[in-house]
Short mmCIF file of C-alpha atoms and ligand atoms in Angstrom, two decimals:
data_model
loop_
_atom_site.label_atom_id
_atom_site.label_comp_id
_atom_site.label_asym_id
_atom_site.label_seq_id
_atom_site.Cartn_x
_atom_site.Cartn_y
_atom_site.Cartn_z
CA UNK A 206 0.00 0.00 0.00
CA UNK A 207 1.53 3.25 -1.06
CA UNK A 208 0.51 5.32 1.87
CA UNK A 209 2.53 7.54 4.11
CA UNK A 210 1.86 8.22 7.72
CA UNK A 211 3.35 8.31 11.12
CA UNK A 212 3.63 5.75 13.82
CA UNK A 213 3.66 6.52 17.49
CA UNK A 214 5.62 4.13 19.57
CA UNK A 215 4.59 4.47 23.17
CA UNK A 216 6.56 2.68 25.80
CA UNK A 217 7.01 3.29 29.45
CA UNK A 218 5.35 6.68 29.27
CA UNK A 219 7.76 7.94 26.62
CA UNK A 220 6.39 8.76 23.23
CA UNK A 221 8.52 8.84 20.14
CA UNK A 222 7.21 10.00 16.81
CA UNK A 223 8.53 8.64 13.61
CA UNK A 224 7.61 8.12 10.06
CA UNK A 225 6.72 4.61 9.15
CA UNK A 226 8.16 3.04 6.05
CA UNK A 227 4.77 1.54 5.30
CA UNK A 228 2.15 3.69 6.98
CA UNK A 229 -1.37 4.65 6.08
CA UNK A 230 -3.26 7.85 5.79
CA UNK A 231 -2.72 11.17 4.16
CA UNK A 232 -1.19 12.50 7.36
CA UNK A 233 -4.32 14.49 8.11
CA UNK A 234 -5.74 13.55 11.51
CA UNK A 235 -9.33 12.29 11.33
CA UNK A 236 -10.01 10.79 14.74
CA UNK A 237 -8.09 12.24 17.64
CA UNK A 238 -8.34 10.95 21.21
CA UNK A 239 -6.66 13.27 23.65
CA UNK A 240 -6.03 12.20 27.24
CA UNK A 241 -9.17 10.10 27.32
CA UNK A 242 -10.12 8.47 30.61
CA UNK A 243 -13.11 6.36 31.50
CA UNK A 244 -14.12 4.52 34.60
CA UNK A 245 -16.74 1.85 35.25
CA UNK A 246 -17.10 2.44 38.97
CA UNK A 247 -13.62 1.73 40.31
CA UNK A 248 -12.45 0.10 37.12
CA UNK A 249 -10.27 2.45 35.08
CA UNK A 250 -11.18 1.01 31.65
CA UNK A 251 -9.56 3.70 29.52
CA UNK A 252 -6.39 5.18 30.92
CA UNK A 253 -5.08 8.39 29.43
CA UNK A 254 -5.62 7.22 25.86
CA UNK A 255 -3.76 9.19 23.21
CA UNK A 256 -4.57 8.05 19.72
CA UNK A 257 -4.66 9.72 16.34
CA UNK A 258 -6.11 7.98 13.34
CA UNK A 259 -5.25 9.62 10.03
CA UNK A 260 -7.40 9.76 6.96
CA UNK A 261 -7.07 6.54 5.01
CA UNK A 262 -5.24 4.77 7.79
CA UNK A 263 -6.07 1.31 9.07
CA UNK A 264 -5.38 0.92 12.77
CA UNK A 265 -5.58 -2.56 14.26
CA UNK A 266 -6.30 -2.75 17.98
CA UNK A 267 -5.09 -5.86 19.75
CA UNK A 268 -5.07 -6.84 23.38
CA UNK A 269 -6.18 -9.37 25.95
CA UNK A 270 -9.82 -9.78 26.91
CA UNK A 271 -11.04 -6.98 29.14
CA UNK A 272 -8.27 -4.61 28.12
CA UNK A 273 -10.78 -2.00 26.93
CA UNK A 274 -10.72 -2.48 23.15
CA UNK A 275 -14.49 -2.50 22.77
CA UNK A 276 -14.82 0.43 25.14
CA UNK A 277 -12.33 2.37 23.02
CA UNK A 278 -14.34 1.68 19.86
CA UNK A 279 -17.61 2.53 21.51
CA UNK A 280 -16.16 5.74 22.92
CA UNK A 281 -15.22 6.91 19.42
CA UNK A 282 -18.86 7.11 18.34
CA UNK A 283 -19.94 7.86 21.86
CA UNK A 284 -22.01 4.77 22.41
CA UNK A 285 -20.14 5.05 25.71
CA UNK A 286 -19.51 8.45 27.25
CA UNK A 287 -16.01 9.25 28.49
CA UNK A 288 -15.19 10.87 31.82
CA UNK A 289 -12.14 12.93 30.87
CA UNK A 290 -10.31 14.12 27.82
CA UNK A 291 -11.57 14.90 24.34
CA UNK A 292 -12.35 12.99 21.19
CA UNK A 293 -12.58 14.86 17.91
CA UNK A 294 -13.75 13.66 14.56
CA UNK A 295 -12.49 15.60 11.57
CA UNK A 296 -11.68 18.49 13.89
CA UNK A 297 -15.09 18.56 15.57
CA UNK A 298 -15.41 17.52 19.20
CA UNK A 299 -18.05 14.86 19.86
CA UNK A 300 -21.35 16.48 20.88
CA UNK A 301 -22.86 15.47 24.19
CA UNK A 302 -26.35 14.22 23.31
CA UNK A 303 -29.32 14.64 21.06
CA UNK A 304 -29.57 15.41 17.34
CA UNK A 305 -25.96 16.55 16.89
CA UNK A 306 -24.70 13.34 18.41
CA UNK A 307 -26.94 11.29 16.14
CA UNK A 308 -25.59 13.24 13.18
CA UNK A 309 -22.05 12.51 14.29
CA UNK A 310 -22.73 8.80 14.64
CA UNK A 311 -23.92 8.77 11.05
CA UNK A 312 -20.36 9.76 10.09
CA UNK A 313 -18.86 6.83 11.97
CA UNK A 314 -19.69 3.35 10.74
CA UNK A 315 -19.70 0.57 13.28
CA UNK A 316 -19.59 -3.17 12.81
CA UNK A 317 -20.30 -5.33 15.83
CA UNK A 318 -19.12 -8.78 16.79
CA UNK A 319 -22.72 -10.00 16.90
CA UNK A 320 -23.77 -8.29 13.61
CA UNK A 321 -26.88 -6.71 15.15
CA UNK A 322 -28.85 -6.59 11.92
CA UNK A 323 -32.38 -5.36 12.49
CA UNK A 324 -34.20 -8.64 12.97
CA UNK A 325 -37.60 -7.45 11.76
CA UNK A 326 -36.36 -5.91 8.54
CA UNK A 327 -35.19 -7.51 5.33
CA UNK A 328 -31.56 -7.31 4.27
CA UNK A 329 -32.42 -4.55 1.82
CA UNK A 330 -34.41 -2.62 4.44
CA UNK A 331 -31.52 -2.95 6.88
CA UNK A 332 -29.22 -1.19 4.45
CA UNK A 333 -31.79 1.44 3.41
CA UNK A 334 -32.97 2.48 6.86
CA UNK A 335 -30.12 4.86 7.72
CA UNK A 336 -29.93 6.62 4.34
CA UNK A 337 -33.72 7.13 4.28
CA UNK A 338 -34.31 8.10 7.92
CA UNK A 339 -31.06 9.87 8.75
CA UNK A 340 -29.89 11.27 5.44
CA UNK A 341 -33.36 11.85 4.02
CA UNK A 342 -32.48 10.16 0.74
CA UNK A 343 -35.40 9.20 -1.52
CA UNK A 344 -36.44 5.56 -1.26
CA UNK A 345 -35.63 4.55 -4.84
CA UNK A 346 -32.22 6.21 -4.77
CA UNK A 347 -31.49 4.57 -1.41
CA UNK A 348 -32.59 1.20 -2.74
CA UNK A 349 -30.37 1.49 -5.80
CA UNK A 350 -27.38 2.34 -3.64
CA UNK A 351 -28.21 -0.40 -1.12
CA UNK A 352 -28.35 -3.01 -3.90
CA UNK A 353 -24.97 -1.84 -5.22
CA UNK A 354 -23.45 -2.18 -1.77
CA UNK A 355 -25.01 -5.59 -1.21
CA UNK A 356 -23.62 -6.73 -4.55
CA UNK A 357 -20.24 -5.37 -3.61
CA UNK A 358 -20.13 -7.44 -0.41
CA UNK A 359 -21.51 -10.45 -2.29
CA UNK A 360 -24.98 -10.81 -0.82
CA UNK A 361 -27.03 -9.01 -3.47
CA UNK A 362 -29.16 -12.09 -4.15
CA UNK A 363 -30.22 -12.25 -0.48
CA UNK A 364 -31.77 -8.78 -0.43
CA UNK A 365 -35.34 -9.93 0.22
CA UNK A 366 -34.48 -12.30 3.07
CA UNK A 367 -34.51 -11.65 6.80
CA UNK A 368 -31.25 -11.66 8.79
CA UNK A 369 -32.05 -14.93 10.55
CA UNK A 370 -32.13 -16.65 7.17
CA UNK A 371 -28.49 -15.78 6.45
CA UNK A 372 -25.25 -17.35 7.63
CA UNK A 373 -23.10 -15.44 10.10
CA UNK A 374 -20.61 -14.47 7.41
CA UNK A 375 -23.37 -13.18 5.17
CA UNK A 376 -24.94 -11.25 8.04
CA UNK A 377 -21.66 -9.60 8.87
CA UNK A 378 -21.16 -8.57 5.26
CA UNK A 379 -24.65 -7.06 5.29
CA UNK A 380 -23.71 -5.21 8.48
CA UNK A 381 -20.70 -3.77 6.67
CA UNK A 382 -22.91 -2.72 3.76
CA UNK A 383 -25.36 -1.12 6.19
CA UNK A 384 -22.55 0.93 7.73
CA UNK A 385 -21.13 1.87 4.31
CA UNK A 386 -24.53 3.06 3.13
CA UNK A 387 -24.12 6.05 5.44
CA UNK A 388 -20.87 6.96 3.64
CA UNK A 389 -19.01 7.23 6.91
CA UNK A 390 -15.70 9.00 7.32
CA UNK A 391 -14.35 6.19 9.43
CA UNK A 392 -15.37 2.61 10.10
CA UNK A 393 -15.02 0.91 13.48
CA UNK A 394 -14.93 -2.88 13.63
CA UNK A 395 -15.21 -4.57 17.00
CA UNK A 396 -14.03 -8.16 16.58
CA UNK A 397 -16.04 -8.57 13.38
CA UNK A 398 -15.03 -12.18 12.85
CA UNK A 399 -14.92 -13.52 16.41
CA UNK A 400 -18.46 -14.88 16.30
CA UNK A 401 -17.97 -16.60 12.95
CA UNK A 402 -17.26 -20.18 12.02
CA UNK A 403 -13.72 -20.48 10.64
CA UNK A 404 -14.85 -21.02 7.05
CA UNK A 405 -16.73 -17.72 7.07
CA UNK A 406 -13.98 -15.57 8.49
CA UNK A 407 -12.16 -15.03 5.22
CA UNK A 408 -15.26 -13.89 3.31
CA UNK A 409 -15.65 -11.07 5.82
CA UNK A 410 -11.94 -10.26 5.96
CA UNK A 411 -11.83 -10.08 2.16
CA UNK A 412 -14.51 -7.41 2.22
CA UNK A 413 -12.56 -5.51 4.86
CA UNK A 414 -9.28 -5.74 2.94
CA UNK A 415 -11.08 -4.46 -0.14
CA UNK A 416 -12.43 -1.58 1.90
CA UNK A 417 -8.95 -0.76 3.21
CA UNK A 418 -7.57 -0.81 -0.32
CA UNK A 419 -10.21 1.68 -1.41
CA UNK A 420 -8.78 4.04 1.19
CA UNK A 421 -11.36 3.78 3.97
CA UNK A 422 -10.16 4.94 7.37
CA UNK A 423 -10.59 2.00 9.72
CA UNK A 424 -10.15 1.11 13.36
CA UNK A 425 -10.28 -2.66 13.66
CA UNK A 426 -10.30 -4.65 16.87
CA UNK A 427 -9.21 -8.09 15.78
CA UNK A 428 -6.82 -10.88 16.54
CA UNK A 429 -6.59 -11.86 12.88
CA UNK A 430 -2.90 -11.39 12.26
CA UNK A 431 -3.30 -12.07 8.57
CA UNK A 432 -5.61 -9.10 8.26
CA UNK A 433 -3.38 -6.91 10.41
CA UNK A 434 -0.41 -7.72 8.20
CA UNK A 435 -2.12 -7.30 4.82
CA UNK A 436 -4.33 -4.33 5.53
CA UNK A 437 -3.11 -2.78 8.77
CA UNK A 438 -0.91 0.29 8.80
CA UNK A 439 -0.42 0.29 12.51
CA UNK A 440 -1.03 -1.99 15.45
CA UNK A 441 -2.14 -0.56 18.78
CA UNK A 442 -1.66 -2.96 21.65
CA UNK A 443 -3.84 -2.40 24.71
CA UNK A 444 -3.64 -3.93 28.15
CA UNK A 445 -5.55 -3.01 31.29
CA UNK A 446 -7.16 0.04 29.70
CA UNK A 447 -3.95 1.61 28.45
CA UNK A 448 -2.17 1.70 25.12
CA UNK A 449 1.03 -0.18 25.87
CA UNK A 450 2.61 -0.34 22.48
CA UNK A 451 2.18 0.93 18.93
CA UNK A 452 4.07 -0.28 15.90
CA UNK A 453 3.73 -1.38 12.31
CA UNK A 454 2.16 -4.83 12.10
CA UNK A 455 5.45 -6.31 10.96
CA UNK A 456 7.39 -4.82 13.86
CA UNK A 457 4.71 -5.70 16.36
CA UNK A 458 4.38 -9.34 15.41
CA UNK A 459 8.04 -10.06 14.84
CA UNK A 460 9.63 -7.87 17.46
CA UNK A 461 7.25 -6.72 20.19
CA UNK A 462 8.83 -4.34 22.67
CA UNK A 463 6.81 -4.60 25.86
CA UNK A 464 6.63 -7.66 28.10
CA UNK A 465 2.83 -7.53 28.00
CA UNK A 466 2.83 -7.73 24.23
CA UNK A 467 5.41 -10.53 24.19
CA UNK A 468 3.39 -12.46 26.70
CA UNK A 469 0.16 -11.88 24.79
CA UNK A 470 1.59 -12.82 21.41
CA UNK A 471 3.13 -15.91 22.95
CA UNK A 472 -0.33 -16.96 24.03
CA UNK A 473 -2.20 -16.29 20.80
CA UNK A 474 0.55 -17.82 18.68
CA UNK A 475 0.36 -21.07 20.60
CA UNK A 476 -2.82 -22.03 18.82
CA UNK B 261 -84.90 -15.30 28.25
CA UNK B 262 -87.98 -13.29 27.45
CA UNK B 263 -86.63 -10.01 28.87
CA UNK B 264 -83.63 -10.30 26.57
CA UNK B 265 -85.64 -11.15 23.47
CA UNK B 266 -88.12 -8.37 24.22
CA UNK B 267 -85.34 -5.83 24.40
CA UNK B 268 -82.95 -7.05 21.75
CA UNK B 269 -82.70 -3.61 20.17
CA UNK B 270 -81.74 -2.13 23.55
CA UNK B 271 -79.13 -4.84 24.04
CA UNK B 272 -77.81 -4.25 20.56
CA UNK B 273 -77.35 -0.52 21.06
CA UNK B 274 -75.80 -1.21 24.47
CA UNK B 275 -73.46 -3.67 22.83
CA UNK B 276 -72.40 -1.08 20.26
CA UNK B 277 -71.96 1.56 22.94
CA UNK B 278 -69.72 -0.79 24.92
CA UNK B 279 -67.76 -1.57 21.77
CA UNK B 280 -67.29 2.18 21.37
CA UNK B 281 -65.93 2.57 24.90
CA UNK B 282 -63.67 -0.40 24.33
CA UNK B 283 -62.47 0.80 20.94
CA UNK B 284 -61.54 4.27 22.14
CA UNK B 285 -59.94 2.90 25.29
CA UNK B 286 -57.94 0.37 23.29
CA UNK B 287 -56.64 3.03 20.96
CA UNK B 288 -55.98 5.57 23.71
CA UNK B 289 -54.31 3.17 26.11
CA UNK B 290 -52.05 1.70 23.43
CA UNK B 291 -50.88 5.16 22.35
CA UNK B 292 -50.46 6.50 25.88
CA UNK B 293 -48.91 3.25 27.14
CA UNK B 294 -46.40 3.26 24.28
CA UNK B 295 -45.40 6.84 25.00
CA UNK B 296 -45.00 5.99 28.69
CA UNK B 297 -42.92 2.91 27.88
CA UNK B 298 -40.66 5.07 25.70
CA UNK B 299 -40.38 7.51 28.63
CA UNK B 300 -39.37 4.67 30.91
CA UNK B 301 -36.43 3.66 28.74
CA UNK B 302 -35.48 7.15 27.56
CA UNK B 303 -32.06 8.63 28.30
CA UNK B 304 -33.75 11.68 29.89
CA UNK B 305 -33.95 11.18 33.65
CA UNK B 306 -37.01 13.39 34.19
CA UNK B 307 -39.02 11.48 31.58
CA UNK B 308 -38.02 8.19 33.17
CA UNK B 309 -39.10 9.49 36.58
CA UNK B 310 -42.43 10.68 35.17
CA UNK B 311 -43.09 7.29 33.57
CA UNK B 312 -42.22 5.42 36.73
CA UNK B 313 -44.37 7.68 38.90
CA UNK B 314 -47.34 7.34 36.53
CA UNK B 315 -47.14 3.56 36.43
CA UNK B 316 -46.67 3.21 40.18
CA UNK B 317 -49.53 5.55 41.03
CA UNK B 318 -52.05 4.39 38.48
CA UNK B 319 -51.37 0.69 38.69
CA UNK B 320 -51.74 0.62 42.45
CA UNK B 321 -54.96 2.59 42.48
CA UNK B 322 -58.32 0.85 42.06
CA UNK B 323 -60.04 1.68 38.78
CA UNK B 324 -63.06 3.03 40.62
CA UNK B 325 -60.90 5.62 42.37
CA UNK B 326 -59.39 6.71 39.06
CA UNK B 327 -62.92 7.05 37.68
CA UNK B 328 -64.11 8.97 40.75
CA UNK B 329 -61.25 11.40 40.22
CA UNK B 330 -62.23 11.85 36.61
CA UNK B 331 -65.97 12.09 36.99
CA UNK B 332 -66.22 14.03 40.24
CA UNK B 333 -62.75 15.45 40.91
CA UNK B 334 -62.10 17.12 37.58
CA UNK B 335 -65.39 19.08 37.49
CA UNK B 336 -64.44 20.51 40.90
CA UNK B 337 -61.38 22.09 39.36
CA UNK B 338 -63.31 23.38 36.41
CA UNK B 339 -62.76 20.62 33.87
CA UNK B 340 -66.06 19.68 32.32
CA UNK B 341 -66.86 16.95 29.90
CA UNK B 342 -69.48 14.30 29.42
CA UNK B 343 -69.45 11.21 31.62
CA UNK B 344 -68.64 9.29 28.47
CA UNK B 345 -65.45 11.27 27.88
CA UNK B 346 -64.49 11.13 31.56
CA UNK B 347 -65.18 7.42 31.69
CA UNK B 348 -63.17 6.59 28.59
CA UNK B 349 -60.33 8.88 29.68
CA UNK B 350 -60.24 7.23 33.10
CA UNK B 351 -60.11 3.80 31.54
CA UNK B 352 -57.38 4.94 29.15
CA UNK B 353 -55.30 6.31 32.01
CA UNK B 354 -55.80 3.19 34.09
CA UNK B 355 -55.04 0.76 31.26
CA UNK B 356 -52.05 2.77 29.99
CA UNK B 357 -50.04 1.82 33.08
CA UNK B 358 -50.50 -1.87 32.32
CA UNK B 359 -49.82 -1.41 28.61
CA UNK B 360 -46.64 0.44 29.54
CA UNK B 361 -45.41 -2.41 31.71
CA UNK B 362 -46.31 -5.11 29.19
CA UNK B 363 -44.48 -3.16 26.49
CA UNK B 364 -41.51 -2.48 28.70
CA UNK B 365 -41.05 -6.20 29.23
CA UNK B 366 -41.20 -6.52 25.44
CA UNK B 367 -38.61 -3.77 25.05
CA UNK B 368 -36.34 -5.50 27.54
CA UNK B 369 -36.65 -8.69 25.53
CA UNK B 370 -35.23 -6.92 22.45
CA UNK B 371 -31.50 -7.50 22.23
CA UNK B 372 -29.54 -4.42 23.32
CA UNK B 373 -27.48 -4.70 20.17
CA UNK B 374 -30.53 -3.73 18.10
CA UNK B 375 -30.79 -0.30 19.70
CA UNK B 376 -27.01 0.12 19.58
CA UNK B 377 -26.87 -0.65 15.90
CA UNK B 378 -29.71 1.82 15.33
CA UNK B 379 -27.91 4.55 17.24
CA UNK B 380 -24.67 3.69 15.46
CA UNK B 381 -26.14 4.51 12.04
CA UNK B 382 -27.28 7.86 13.40
CA UNK B 383 -30.93 7.30 14.31
CA UNK B 384 -32.15 9.56 17.10
CA UNK B 385 -33.65 8.07 20.24
CA UNK B 386 -37.15 8.55 18.87
CA UNK B 387 -36.28 6.92 15.56
CA UNK B 388 -34.49 4.09 17.31
CA UNK B 389 -37.67 3.41 19.27
CA UNK B 390 -40.17 3.71 16.43
CA UNK B 391 -38.10 2.08 13.69
CA UNK B 392 -36.25 -0.67 15.51
CA UNK B 393 -37.12 -1.32 19.14
CA UNK B 394 -40.90 -0.92 19.38
CA UNK B 395 -41.81 -3.00 16.31
CA UNK B 396 -39.87 -5.88 17.82
CA UNK B 397 -41.10 -5.18 21.35
CA UNK B 398 -44.75 -5.28 20.20
CA UNK B 399 -44.18 -8.71 18.74
CA UNK B 400 -42.90 -10.24 21.91
CA UNK B 401 -45.44 -8.27 23.97
CA UNK B 402 -48.49 -9.48 22.05
CA UNK B 403 -49.55 -12.08 24.67
CA UNK B 404 -49.26 -9.80 27.74
CA UNK B 405 -50.77 -6.85 25.85
CA UNK B 406 -53.65 -9.13 24.90
CA UNK B 407 -54.45 -10.01 28.47
CA UNK B 408 -54.15 -6.38 29.53
CA UNK B 409 -56.66 -5.36 26.87
CA UNK B 410 -59.09 -8.17 27.59
CA UNK B 411 -59.02 -7.09 31.23
CA UNK B 412 -59.79 -3.58 29.98
CA UNK B 413 -62.79 -4.88 28.00
CA UNK B 414 -64.23 -6.20 31.23
CA UNK B 415 -63.34 -3.01 33.09
CA UNK B 416 -65.43 -1.10 30.59
CA UNK B 417 -68.43 -2.37 32.56
CA UNK B 418 -67.14 -0.41 35.55
CA UNK B 419 -67.13 2.68 33.36
CA UNK B 420 -70.72 1.82 32.49
CA UNK B 421 -71.58 1.71 36.17
CA UNK B 422 -70.33 5.28 36.44
CA UNK B 423 -73.25 6.54 34.50
CA UNK B 424 -71.87 6.70 30.99
CA UNK B 425 -75.25 5.33 30.13
CA UNK B 426 -76.69 3.17 27.38
CA UNK B 427 -73.79 0.72 27.36
CA UNK B 428 -74.24 -3.00 27.88
CA UNK B 429 -73.90 -2.76 31.64
CA UNK B 430 -76.35 0.16 31.90
CA UNK B 431 -78.86 -1.74 29.79
CA UNK B 432 -78.85 -4.40 32.48
CA UNK B 433 -79.30 -1.79 35.16
CA UNK B 434 -82.18 -0.08 33.34
CA UNK B 435 -84.04 -3.28 32.62
CA UNK B 436 -83.81 -4.54 36.19
CA UNK B 437 -84.18 -1.49 38.42
CA UNK B 438 -86.25 0.79 36.19
CA UNK B 439 -88.36 -1.73 34.34
CA UNK B 440 -88.49 -4.45 36.96
CA UNK B 441 -87.33 -7.42 34.92
CA UNK B 442 -85.80 -10.35 36.81
CA UNK B 443 -82.04 -10.15 37.34
CA UNK B 444 -80.93 -13.57 36.16
CA UNK B 445 -82.15 -13.46 32.55
CA UNK B 446 -81.24 -9.80 32.12
CA UNK B 447 -77.72 -10.20 33.49
CA UNK B 448 -77.26 -13.41 31.51
CA UNK B 449 -77.95 -11.35 28.41
CA UNK B 450 -75.42 -8.74 29.55
CA UNK B 451 -72.84 -11.44 30.27
CA UNK B 452 -73.37 -12.98 26.83
CA UNK B 453 -72.75 -9.57 25.29
CA UNK B 454 -69.41 -9.24 27.11
CA UNK B 455 -68.50 -12.83 26.34
CA UNK B 456 -69.06 -12.22 22.63
CA UNK B 457 -66.61 -9.34 22.83
CA UNK B 458 -63.94 -11.01 24.97
CA UNK B 459 -64.09 -14.41 23.31
CA UNK B 460 -63.90 -12.86 19.84
CA UNK B 461 -60.96 -10.79 21.04
CA UNK B 462 -59.35 -13.96 22.37
CA UNK B 463 -59.66 -15.66 18.98
CA UNK B 464 -58.30 -12.62 17.14
CA UNK B 465 -55.43 -12.45 19.62
CA UNK B 466 -54.60 -16.10 18.99
CA UNK B 467 -54.49 -15.42 15.24
CA UNK B 468 -52.30 -12.38 15.79
CA UNK B 469 -49.91 -14.34 18.00
CA UNK B 470 -49.57 -17.01 15.35
CA UNK B 471 -49.02 -14.46 12.61
CA UNK B 472 -46.34 -12.69 14.62
CA UNK B 473 -44.68 -16.00 15.42
CA UNK B 474 -44.42 -16.84 11.71
CA UNK B 475 -43.11 -13.42 10.79
CA UNK B 476 -40.02 -14.01 12.90
N1 ATP C 89 -21.14 -1.65 31.05
C1 ATP C 89 -20.09 -2.02 31.81
N2 ATP C 89 -20.15 -1.89 33.17
C2 ATP C 89 -19.10 -2.25 33.93
N3 ATP C 89 -17.96 -2.76 33.46
C3 ATP C 89 -17.85 -2.92 32.13
C4 ATP C 89 -18.91 -2.57 31.24
N4 ATP C 89 -18.51 -2.85 29.97
C5 ATP C 89 -17.27 -3.35 30.08
N5 ATP C 89 -16.86 -3.40 31.36
C6 ATP C 89 -15.55 -3.84 31.83
O1 ATP C 89 -14.59 -3.00 31.25
C7 ATP C 89 -13.43 -3.73 30.89
C8 ATP C 89 -13.11 -3.49 29.45
O2 ATP C 89 -14.15 -4.06 28.67
P1 ATP C 89 -14.08 -4.14 27.09
O3 ATP C 89 -15.33 -4.79 26.65
O4 ATP C 89 -13.76 -2.80 26.54
O5 ATP C 89 -12.85 -5.11 26.87
P2 ATP C 89 -12.35 -5.79 25.54
O6 ATP C 89 -10.91 -5.46 25.43
O7 ATP C 89 -13.22 -5.42 24.40
O8 ATP C 89 -12.50 -7.33 25.87
P3 ATP C 89 -12.92 -8.55 24.93
O9 ATP C 89 -11.70 -8.95 24.17
O10 ATP C 89 -13.35 -9.59 25.90
O11 ATP C 89 -14.03 -8.09 24.06
C9 ATP C 89 -13.73 -5.18 31.24
O12 ATP C 89 -13.10 -5.46 32.48
C10 ATP C 89 -15.20 -5.23 31.38
O13 ATP C 89 -15.59 -6.20 32.33
MG1 MG C 90 -14.59 -6.50 23.21
#
């Protein structure tokens, strides 16, 4: 991927900036998290998070269970409020509540581990709902676009079915199409393949790689190293609510710096 | 059954009048109950508190007291309407609390991910409710909503007792106390009238439940 960008390597509280040989993004910051903290009661789930995602960049978030990866994703489109710090999207701080927040969420696509397709709506209706209700696009124009997107993710022929009639891999591809229909500035993926049978994982990853190649800005929580290596520009490793390490995928997987990362990789590489 | 057969036209108009009370109360309580249920799950704390207070107060108050407040309390503070309007409004208010709770259980049965996905594509709270959560909540709430409404059908007789007049219950009252017919045949006729309504509703409900079950 011929992209340029910068990589932040954070270790032991020291931050060094450097240009990555193979980095993503046009250098223009799109999502900026500045000193973000969040608590669940006593649990400090996000600890002083500093993260900048540049336009066109693909950031892969990795870390042990409970390290706060989902919370980080959900904070970016404010499905979860944060307690301290700021998050900006394309220079605009996230609004607190109400219509402005809804408008912001339309700019941020989200794909969930459990797909969350609207169970009472057909595949086509799932993809059309946002454009029609949020963007106010005419039904026939929205349908045309929805069919294009469904074709693109390979489920065009399933348009009239209900989500429960589709396989997990198909459902997840529909969920990606539904998010894309809003023409988001950035897409968040929270373990999009973790709930899938092994034979369906690649059909979803292929769609995601294609998306990355078309220049979509992406934040992807995943343990799929293949994806991280092919499509990822940067790996962010989280543990206990903090970003412990950041590196290019190649550096991270072959030569992790922190003990936490070494330990973690040792575990996931065992199987 | 002579008193019934002699007064079939009276029974028939009483039956229609009762159907009217029931129809308006059904409509009103579903709308009001849905709004209250949305209040109870809304992100706005004051709306949630209002919904909770409403349900707690109304549900724990006997229907007759609610009706007394409507029919005799409201005129005292200058609100005037016919007994029919007061009666139906009272029944709507009373039933709305039960509709709200039946719907809320339906809302809770909808996977949280549904509302999250709706918010994530930019739907507002109101749109999330009307487009995604409530349609699914209604489906799983059909059985409890059905029993709430059938209970309301029977409660409509209490509204009749409050002097709405000319409904099925009042027909029974008129025939016995004013015209001196014997109670047993007259009330049997009244009971049959209510049974026709509730049993028909039960059959329709069964059909609806089956239809909803297939649709998912
Ligand atoms: N709503 C909540 N209330 C209280 N604690 C929560 C809540 N959601 C998450 N947590 C806790 O916050 C921590 C971080 O959770 P999070 O889901 O972000 O982790 P994760 O890195 O995504 O883990 P996983 O890999 O298991 O998905 C966990 O310890 C979790 O138990
Ligand atoms: Mg998670």
